[in-house]
Amino acid sequence: MKHHIHFTGLYSTESSESESRSLTAKRFPTDVLTWYQSGVAENVIPSASRSENQLLSQMVRLNYNFNSKYLLTFTARRDGYSSFGKDNKFAIFPSIALGWNISEEKFLSMDWIDYFKLRVSYGEVGNQAIGSYSTLARLQEYNYLRGDNAETTAAGYGPGALANNNLRWETTVKLNYGFDFQIINSRISGAIDIYETHTHDLLLDRSISSIHGVTENFAAGWQAGAFTSITSNIGEVKNTGFDLSISSKNIQSPKFLWETKLSVSHNKNQIIDLYGNKEDDIANKWFIGKSIDTNFDYVFDGVWQIGDDYSLQPEAEPGIVKIKDTNNDGKIDADDRSFIGHSDPSYIIGFENTISYQNFTLSMFFNSQLGATKYNQLMETDIVEVDCRRNTVKQNWWREDNPTNDYPRNSNYSNPYAIKFYQNASFLRLRDVTLSYVFSDQTIKKIGVKNLRIYGNITNALTFTKWEGLDPELGSQIANPLNRTFSIGLNIGI
């Protein structure tokens, strides 16, 4: 039979409830008392909260293949989320995938091609990452004092959030092309995928004028705060890139085996639109046509030296940070801020080599990230300052007898524009090295076990990078860096 059809149906429901209660008590008559005696405190504040949401989903999937050559998969999901607007709780997300096993065709009958399959797919997926009641207008507690001597606390409420009944699912649309292959008796195999995704109706807090929501009660003497944002569907982001994976058996013999595995991923992020007007959002450092993680800042241009012409920065002194005049207008202002790369890597690479000779096996795994430019927190001119003590990282500070351009003088006022220091965060790391020995059958029979293996391992062995912080892979340079770990182990099967 050449025709094969499979059908799958799914129905699911999910409910989430959360409750919390707390009690804060202050000003006890004696410190000996604990929370068991909270009732004797002068100031007792109870609080409670509750939230609930539901998610409902239905899905149908149809799989069809003809003679194992031509493959079709069609899927449709219908998802509903209680926290969206009343008219937009449900959305339908279709997908379709086509496959062609070309290696099954007679015209591609070649001895060195074991398997070759072309793929193309299109699909949509939704995101409901908002809190419960995000679409509803909500009140916020604003307690106030009342009475002749303002000694009594009364409960008051004012607007806390604006309603948005049009809030709907964030949607990502993805188009993917790819192929899988195995050649030369499966000694080389791999897959390549090229993709393009568009995410629209992003669920973000949109800034609005602060005149909204102001509520005042002059008689009671209180004022409710204004709204500065509202959760909305705004903007569109585009991602393009590819994923490549290849495995090969380079040398294969009864006593010697050398295998390699390579994976490469590339992604380019781009903002297509923000608020429907094709305008940039400079305050959030979001720019049309740029990556969402773009660095936008003043550019460090060395250190002012004794005898320099300070006309570019009239307030400058020897030893303070020099800002680059990027637009060449003869002055330093906000227009001199520039794009300084992006914090996410352009390429992520993994490379593994495994070499086996008789009973010995050596495995080495490298990983690398290329194309990232990050802000280095440890280069800050004022990391920690408490009263008269100043804690910072030792740098090549400027001094009159050390007129360097690497770093300004060690002073509270050496960085008047508070610029950040950005560095190339690309790296190559030998992530894992393992050497093992498997004992022969004759040896394990004498010992009386089924198998016996001894190994040594080094994790985070070496890192090659120009980055001057703790670790270029970390999001924060004041977090714990990766440890280099040495271990020896023994595996015994009994």
Coordinates of C-alpha atoms in Angstrom, one line a residue:
M1 CA 0.0 0.0 0.0
K2 CA 1.5 3.3 -1.1
H3 CA -0.9 5.7 0.6
H4 CA -0.6 6.2 4.4
I5 CA -2.8 8.6 6.4
H6 CA -2.7 9.3 10.1
F7 CA -5.0 11.6 12.0
T8 CA -4.4 13.0 15.5
G9 CA -6.8 15.1 17.6
L10 CA -6.2 16.8 20.9
Y11 CA -8.2 18.7 23.5
S12 CA -6.7 20.1 26.6
T13 CA -7.7 22.5 29.4
E14 CA -5.6 24.1 32.0
S15 CA -6.5 26.2 35.1
S16 CA -4.1 28.1 37.3
E17 CA -5.0 29.6 40.7
S18 CA -2.7 31.4 43.1
E19 CA -3.5 32.7 46.6
S20 CA -1.3 34.4 49.2
R21 CA -1.8 35.8 52.6
S22 CA 0.7 37.8 54.7
L23 CA 0.8 39.7 58.0
T24 CA 3.2 42.4 58.8
A25 CA 3.5 43.6 62.5
K26 CA 5.7 46.4 63.8
R27 CA 6.4 48.2 67.1
F28 CA 6.2 45.3 69.6
P29 CA 6.4 46.2 73.3
T30 CA 9.5 44.0 73.6
D31 CA 11.9 42.3 71.2
V32 CA 11.4 39.0 73.0
L33 CA 8.0 38.6 71.3
T34 CA 7.8 36.8 68.0
W35 CA 5.3 36.5 65.1
Y36 CA 3.1 34.3 67.4
Q37 CA 2.3 37.4 69.4
S38 CA 1.6 39.7 66.4
G39 CA -1.7 40.8 67.9
V40 CA 0.1 42.9 70.6
A41 CA 2.0 45.0 68.0
E42 CA 0.9 48.6 67.5
N43 CA 1.0 48.4 63.7
V44 CA -0.5 45.2 62.2
I45 CA -1.0 45.1 58.4
P46 CA -2.7 42.1 56.9
S47 CA -2.7 41.5 53.1
A48 CA -4.1 38.9 50.7
S49 CA -4.1 38.3 47.0
R50 CA -5.6 35.9 44.5
S51 CA -5.4 35.3 40.8
E52 CA -6.8 32.8 38.4
N53 CA -6.6 32.1 34.7
Q54 CA -7.6 29.4 32.2
L55 CA -6.1 28.0 29.0
L56 CA -8.2 26.0 26.5
S57 CA -6.7 24.3 23.5
Q58 CA -7.8 22.1 20.6
M59 CA -5.6 20.6 17.9
V60 CA -6.0 18.5 14.8
R61 CA -3.1 17.0 12.8
L62 CA -3.1 15.1 9.5
N63 CA -0.1 13.2 8.3
Y64 CA 0.1 11.8 4.7
N65 CA 2.9 10.1 2.8
F66 CA 3.0 8.5 -0.6
N67 CA 5.3 5.6 -1.1
S68 CA 7.7 7.1 1.6
K69 CA 8.7 9.7 -1.0
Y70 CA 6.2 12.6 -0.6
L71 CA 5.3 13.7 2.9
L72 CA 2.7 16.1 4.1
T73 CA 1.8 17.3 7.7
F74 CA -1.0 19.7 8.3
T75 CA -1.8 21.0 11.8
A76 CA -4.3 23.5 13.2
R77 CA -4.4 24.7 16.8
R78 CA -7.1 26.8 18.4
D79 CA -6.0 28.3 21.7
G80 CA -7.9 30.4 24.2
Y81 CA -6.6 32.4 27.1
S82 CA -8.8 34.0 29.8
S83 CA -6.6 37.0 30.3
F84 CA -7.1 38.4 26.8
G85 CA -9.8 40.9 25.8
K86 CA -13.3 39.6 25.7
D87 CA -13.4 39.5 21.9
N88 CA -9.9 38.2 21.4
K89 CA -9.5 35.3 23.8
F90 CA -9.2 32.7 21.0
A91 CA -6.9 32.5 18.0
I92 CA -6.2 29.8 15.4
F93 CA -2.6 28.9 14.5
P94 CA -2.1 26.7 11.4
S95 CA 1.0 25.0 10.1
I96 CA 2.0 22.9 7.1
A97 CA 5.1 20.9 6.3
L98 CA 6.2 19.2 3.1
G99 CA 9.0 16.7 2.7
W100 CA 10.5 15.0 -0.4
N101 CA 12.7 11.9 0.0
I102 CA 14.7 12.5 -3.2
S103 CA 17.0 9.6 -2.4
E104 CA 14.0 7.3 -3.1
E105 CA 13.8 8.6 -6.7
K106 CA 15.4 6.6 -9.4
F107 CA 17.1 9.6 -11.0
L108 CA 19.1 10.1 -7.8
S109 CA 20.3 6.5 -7.6
M110 CA 23.9 7.1 -6.6
D111 CA 26.0 4.7 -4.5
W112 CA 27.5 7.5 -2.4
I113 CA 24.2 9.0 -1.4
D114 CA 22.4 7.0 1.3
Y115 CA 19.7 9.5 2.2
F116 CA 18.6 12.9 1.0
K117 CA 15.4 14.7 2.0
L118 CA 14.2 18.2 1.2
R119 CA 11.9 20.0 3.7
V120 CA 9.8 23.2 3.7
S121 CA 7.4 24.3 6.4
Y122 CA 5.3 27.2 7.4
G123 CA 3.7 27.7 10.8
E124 CA 2.2 30.1 13.3
V125 CA 2.5 30.0 17.1
G126 CA 1.0 32.1 19.8
N127 CA 2.3 33.6 23.0
Q128 CA 0.1 34.6 26.0
A129 CA 2.9 35.9 28.4
I130 CA 0.7 38.4 30.3
G131 CA -0.6 38.3 33.8
S132 CA -4.2 37.7 34.9
Y133 CA -6.6 40.6 34.5
S134 CA -4.2 42.5 32.2
T135 CA -7.0 43.7 30.0
L136 CA -9.3 44.9 32.9
A137 CA -9.5 48.4 34.4
R138 CA -8.3 47.9 38.0
L139 CA -8.4 49.9 41.2
Q140 CA -5.4 50.5 43.5
E141 CA -5.5 51.0 47.2
Y142 CA -4.8 54.6 48.4
N143 CA -5.3 54.7 52.1
Y144 CA -5.6 58.1 53.8
L145 CA -5.8 59.7 57.2
R146 CA -9.0 61.2 58.5
G147 CA -10.4 62.6 61.8
D148 CA -9.7 65.9 63.6
N149 CA -6.1 64.9 64.3
A150 CA -5.7 62.7 61.3
E151 CA -5.2 59.7 63.5
T152 CA -7.6 57.2 61.8
T153 CA -6.6 55.4 58.6
A154 CA -9.4 55.0 56.1
A155 CA -9.4 52.8 53.0
G156 CA -9.4 54.6 49.7
Y157 CA -9.2 53.5 46.1
G158 CA -8.2 55.1 42.9
P159 CA -7.6 54.0 39.3
G160 CA -4.7 51.5 39.1
A161 CA -4.7 50.4 35.4
L162 CA -6.4 51.2 32.2
A163 CA -8.5 48.6 30.4
N164 CA -7.6 47.2 26.9
N165 CA -10.3 44.9 25.6
N166 CA -8.5 44.6 22.3
L167 CA -5.5 42.8 23.8
R168 CA -4.8 39.6 21.8
W169 CA -2.3 36.8 21.2
E170 CA 1.2 37.7 20.2
T171 CA 1.9 35.7 17.0
T172 CA 5.1 34.4 15.5
V173 CA 5.1 33.3 11.8
K174 CA 8.0 31.1 10.7
L175 CA 9.0 29.9 7.2
N176 CA 11.7 27.2 7.2
Y177 CA 13.7 25.5 4.4
G178 CA 16.0 22.6 5.0
F179 CA 17.4 19.3 4.0
D180 CA 18.8 16.2 5.7
F181 CA 21.5 14.0 4.3
Q182 CA 23.6 10.9 4.8
I183 CA 26.5 10.0 2.4
I184 CA 29.4 7.6 1.9
N185 CA 27.8 4.7 3.9
S186 CA 26.5 7.1 6.5
R187 CA 30.0 8.2 7.4
I188 CA 28.9 11.8 6.9
S189 CA 25.5 13.0 7.9
G190 CA 23.8 16.3 8.8
A191 CA 21.1 18.8 8.4
I192 CA 20.8 22.5 7.3
D193 CA 17.9 24.8 8.1
I194 CA 17.3 28.3 6.8
Y195 CA 14.6 30.2 8.5
E196 CA 12.8 33.6 8.6
T197 CA 10.4 34.5 11.5
H198 CA 8.1 37.5 12.0
T199 CA 6.7 38.2 15.4
H200 CA 3.9 40.7 15.5
D201 CA 1.4 42.0 18.0
L202 CA 4.1 41.8 20.7
L203 CA 2.8 42.0 24.3
L204 CA 4.6 45.0 25.7
D205 CA 3.9 47.9 28.0
R206 CA 3.4 51.0 25.8
S207 CA 4.3 54.4 27.3
I208 CA 1.4 56.9 27.4
S209 CA 1.0 60.4 28.7
S210 CA 1.1 60.7 32.5
I211 CA -2.1 62.9 32.4
H212 CA -4.2 59.7 32.3
G213 CA -5.5 58.4 35.6
V214 CA -4.8 61.3 37.9
T215 CA -7.4 61.3 40.7
E216 CA -7.5 63.8 43.5
N217 CA -9.5 64.2 46.7
F218 CA -8.5 67.6 48.1
A219 CA -10.9 67.2 51.0
A220 CA -9.3 64.0 52.1
G221 CA -5.9 65.2 51.1
W222 CA -4.8 62.5 48.7
Q223 CA -4.0 62.0 45.1
A224 CA -3.9 58.8 43.1
G225 CA -0.9 58.3 40.7
A226 CA -1.1 58.7 37.0
F227 CA -0.8 56.0 34.4
T228 CA 2.4 56.0 32.4
S229 CA 2.0 52.7 30.4
I230 CA -0.6 50.2 29.2
T231 CA -0.2 46.6 28.1
S232 CA -0.7 46.6 24.3
N233 CA -0.1 44.6 21.1
I234 CA 2.7 46.7 19.4
G235 CA 5.5 46.3 17.0
E236 CA 7.0 43.6 14.8
V237 CA 10.3 41.9 15.0
K238 CA 12.0 39.8 12.3
N239 CA 14.6 37.1 12.8
T240 CA 16.6 35.4 10.0
G241 CA 19.3 32.8 10.2
F242 CA 20.4 29.3 9.7
D243 CA 21.2 26.1 11.7
L244 CA 23.9 23.7 10.5
S245 CA 24.8 20.3 12.0
I246 CA 27.3 17.8 10.5
S247 CA 28.7 14.5 11.9
S248 CA 31.5 12.6 10.3
K249 CA 33.5 9.5 10.9
N250 CA 36.9 10.7 9.6
I251 CA 38.9 7.5 10.2
Q252 CA 37.3 4.2 11.0
S253 CA 39.2 0.9 11.6
P254 CA 39.0 -2.0 14.0
K255 CA 41.4 -0.4 16.5
F256 CA 41.1 3.4 15.7
L257 CA 38.1 5.7 15.3
W258 CA 38.0 9.5 14.9
E259 CA 34.6 11.2 14.9
T260 CA 33.7 14.9 14.7
K261 CA 30.5 16.8 15.3
L262 CA 30.0 20.4 14.2
S263 CA 27.0 22.7 14.8
V264 CA 26.7 26.4 13.7
S265 CA 23.8 28.7 14.3
H266 CA 23.4 32.2 13.0
N267 CA 20.6 34.7 13.8
K268 CA 20.0 38.3 12.8
N269 CA 17.4 40.2 14.7
Q270 CA 15.7 43.3 13.3
I271 CA 13.0 45.6 14.5
I272 CA 10.4 46.2 11.7
D273 CA 8.0 48.4 13.6
L274 CA 7.3 49.6 17.1
Y275 CA 4.1 51.7 17.5
G276 CA 2.7 51.7 14.0
N277 CA 4.4 54.9 12.9
K278 CA 7.8 53.6 11.8
E279 CA 9.5 55.8 14.4
D280 CA 12.4 54.9 16.7
D281 CA 12.0 54.7 20.5
I282 CA 15.3 56.3 21.6
A283 CA 14.4 56.2 25.4
N284 CA 14.3 52.4 25.2
K285 CA 17.1 52.2 22.6
W286 CA 14.9 50.5 20.0
F287 CA 15.5 51.5 16.4
I288 CA 13.8 50.5 13.2
G289 CA 16.0 48.3 11.2
K290 CA 18.3 47.6 14.1
S291 CA 18.6 44.6 16.5
I292 CA 16.5 44.7 19.6
D293 CA 19.7 44.3 21.7
T294 CA 21.6 47.1 20.0
N295 CA 24.1 49.1 22.1
F296 CA 23.5 52.8 21.7
D297 CA 25.7 55.1 23.7
Y298 CA 28.6 57.6 23.7
V299 CA 31.8 56.3 22.3
F300 CA 34.9 56.2 24.5
D301 CA 37.7 58.1 22.7
G302 CA 40.6 57.9 25.2
V303 CA 41.5 60.3 28.0
W304 CA 42.1 64.1 28.0
Q305 CA 45.8 64.9 28.4
I306 CA 47.7 67.9 29.7
G307 CA 48.0 70.5 26.9
D308 CA 45.0 69.2 24.8
D309 CA 42.6 71.6 23.1
Y310 CA 39.4 71.3 25.3
S311 CA 37.1 73.2 22.9
L312 CA 35.2 69.9 22.2
Q313 CA 34.5 69.5 25.9
P314 CA 35.0 72.9 27.5
E315 CA 34.5 71.5 31.0
A316 CA 37.2 68.8 30.4
E317 CA 40.2 68.4 32.6
P318 CA 43.3 66.3 32.3
G319 CA 42.6 62.7 33.2
I320 CA 38.8 62.6 32.4
V321 CA 37.0 60.5 29.8
K322 CA 37.1 61.9 26.2
I323 CA 33.9 61.5 24.2
K324 CA 34.1 60.8 20.5
D325 CA 32.5 63.5 18.3
T326 CA 30.8 61.0 16.0
N327 CA 28.9 63.6 13.9
N328 CA 31.9 66.0 13.6
D329 CA 30.0 69.1 14.6
G330 CA 32.6 70.4 17.0
K331 CA 30.7 69.7 20.2
I332 CA 29.6 66.8 22.4
D333 CA 25.8 66.3 22.9
A334 CA 23.2 63.6 22.7
D335 CA 23.5 63.5 18.9
D336 CA 27.0 62.0 19.4
R337 CA 25.5 58.7 20.7
S338 CA 26.2 55.9 18.3
F339 CA 25.6 52.3 17.6
I340 CA 28.2 50.0 19.3
G341 CA 27.4 46.6 18.1
H342 CA 24.8 44.3 19.8
S343 CA 25.0 42.2 22.9
D344 CA 23.7 38.9 21.4
P345 CA 26.2 36.8 19.4
S346 CA 25.9 36.5 15.6
Y347 CA 27.2 33.0 15.5
I348 CA 27.1 30.1 18.1
I349 CA 29.4 27.2 17.3
G350 CA 29.9 23.8 18.9
F351 CA 32.7 21.4 17.8
E352 CA 33.4 18.0 19.3
N353 CA 36.2 15.5 18.5
T354 CA 36.2 12.0 19.8
I355 CA 39.3 9.8 19.2
S356 CA 39.3 6.1 20.2
Y357 CA 42.3 3.8 20.1
Q358 CA 41.8 0.3 21.3
N359 CA 40.5 0.8 24.9
F360 CA 41.4 4.5 25.2
T361 CA 38.9 7.3 24.3
L362 CA 39.7 11.0 24.3
S363 CA 36.8 13.5 23.8
M364 CA 37.1 17.3 23.5
F365 CA 34.2 19.7 23.1
F366 CA 34.7 23.3 22.1
N367 CA 32.1 26.0 22.0
S368 CA 32.4 29.5 20.7
Q369 CA 30.3 32.7 20.4
L370 CA 31.2 35.4 17.8
G371 CA 30.0 38.9 17.0
A372 CA 28.8 40.0 20.4
T373 CA 29.7 43.4 22.0
K374 CA 28.8 43.7 25.6
Y375 CA 28.9 46.3 28.3
N376 CA 31.6 45.4 30.9
Q377 CA 30.5 46.2 34.4
L378 CA 33.9 45.7 35.8
M379 CA 35.2 48.7 33.7
E380 CA 32.9 51.1 35.5
T381 CA 34.6 54.2 36.9
D382 CA 32.3 54.0 40.0
I383 CA 31.4 50.4 40.8
V384 CA 30.7 50.7 44.6
E385 CA 30.9 53.9 46.6
V386 CA 29.9 54.0 50.3
D387 CA 30.6 57.1 52.4
C388 CA 34.4 57.7 52.4
R389 CA 35.3 54.3 51.1
R390 CA 35.6 53.5 47.4
N391 CA 35.8 50.0 46.0
T392 CA 36.7 49.4 42.4
V393 CA 38.7 47.1 40.2
K394 CA 42.4 47.9 39.7
Q395 CA 42.9 49.6 36.4
N396 CA 45.6 51.3 34.4
W397 CA 44.5 54.7 35.8
W398 CA 45.7 58.0 34.2
R399 CA 48.2 60.0 36.3
E400 CA 50.4 62.9 35.4
D401 CA 53.3 60.5 35.4
N402 CA 51.2 57.8 33.5
P403 CA 49.4 59.7 30.7
T404 CA 47.5 56.6 29.4
N405 CA 44.5 56.6 27.2
D406 CA 43.3 53.2 28.5
Y407 CA 41.4 54.5 31.5
P408 CA 40.7 57.8 33.2
R409 CA 42.1 59.0 36.6
N410 CA 40.9 57.4 39.8
S411 CA 38.4 60.1 40.7
N412 CA 34.6 60.6 41.4
Y413 CA 34.5 63.1 38.5
S414 CA 36.5 61.3 35.8
N415 CA 33.5 60.2 33.8
P416 CA 31.1 63.2 33.6
Y417 CA 28.9 61.7 30.8
A418 CA 28.7 58.3 32.7
I419 CA 29.6 56.4 29.5
K420 CA 29.7 52.6 29.6
F421 CA 32.7 50.6 28.4
Y422 CA 31.9 48.1 25.7
Q423 CA 34.2 45.3 24.6
N424 CA 34.3 42.4 22.1
A425 CA 32.7 39.4 23.9
S426 CA 33.6 36.8 21.3
F427 CA 35.4 33.7 22.7
L428 CA 36.5 30.2 22.0
R429 CA 36.3 27.8 25.0
L430 CA 37.5 24.3 25.5
R431 CA 34.4 23.4 27.5
D432 CA 35.0 19.7 28.2
V433 CA 37.9 17.2 28.0
T434 CA 37.4 13.6 29.0
L435 CA 40.0 10.8 28.8
S436 CA 38.7 7.3 29.6
Y437 CA 39.9 3.7 29.6
V438 CA 37.6 0.6 29.3
F439 CA 39.1 -2.5 30.7
S440 CA 39.2 -5.6 28.5
D441 CA 36.8 -8.6 28.8
Q442 CA 39.5 -10.8 30.2
T443 CA 40.2 -8.3 33.0
I444 CA 36.6 -7.7 34.1
K445 CA 36.0 -11.5 34.2
K446 CA 38.8 -11.9 36.6
I447 CA 37.4 -9.1 38.8
G448 CA 33.9 -10.5 38.5
V449 CA 32.1 -7.5 37.1
K450 CA 30.2 -6.9 33.8
N451 CA 32.1 -3.7 32.7
L452 CA 34.7 -1.4 34.2
R453 CA 35.7 2.1 33.0
I454 CA 38.0 4.7 34.5
Y455 CA 38.0 8.3 33.4
G456 CA 39.3 11.8 34.1
N457 CA 37.5 15.0 33.1
I458 CA 38.2 18.7 33.0
T459 CA 35.3 21.2 32.6
N460 CA 35.8 24.7 31.5
A461 CA 39.4 23.9 30.7
L462 CA 40.6 26.9 28.6
T463 CA 39.0 30.2 27.3
F464 CA 40.5 32.3 24.5
T465 CA 39.0 35.8 24.4
K466 CA 39.9 39.6 24.4
W467 CA 37.2 40.2 27.0
E468 CA 38.6 41.7 30.2
G469 CA 35.7 40.8 32.5
L470 CA 35.1 37.6 34.5
D471 CA 33.4 35.7 31.7
P472 CA 32.1 36.9 28.3
E473 CA 29.3 34.3 28.5
L474 CA 27.8 35.8 31.7
G475 CA 25.0 38.3 31.5
S476 CA 26.4 40.1 34.6
Q477 CA 30.1 40.5 35.4
I478 CA 29.4 40.6 39.2
A479 CA 27.9 37.1 39.2
N480 CA 29.8 33.9 40.0
P481 CA 32.1 33.0 37.0
L482 CA 32.3 29.4 35.6
N483 CA 34.5 27.1 37.7
R484 CA 37.2 25.0 36.2
T485 CA 36.5 21.5 37.5
F486 CA 38.8 18.5 37.7
S487 CA 37.3 15.1 38.3
I488 CA 38.2 11.4 38.3
G489 CA 35.6 8.7 38.2
L490 CA 35.1 4.9 38.0
N491 CA 32.1 3.2 36.3
I492 CA 31.4 -0.4 37.4
G493 CA 28.7 -2.6 36.1
I494 CA 27.7 -5.6 38.3

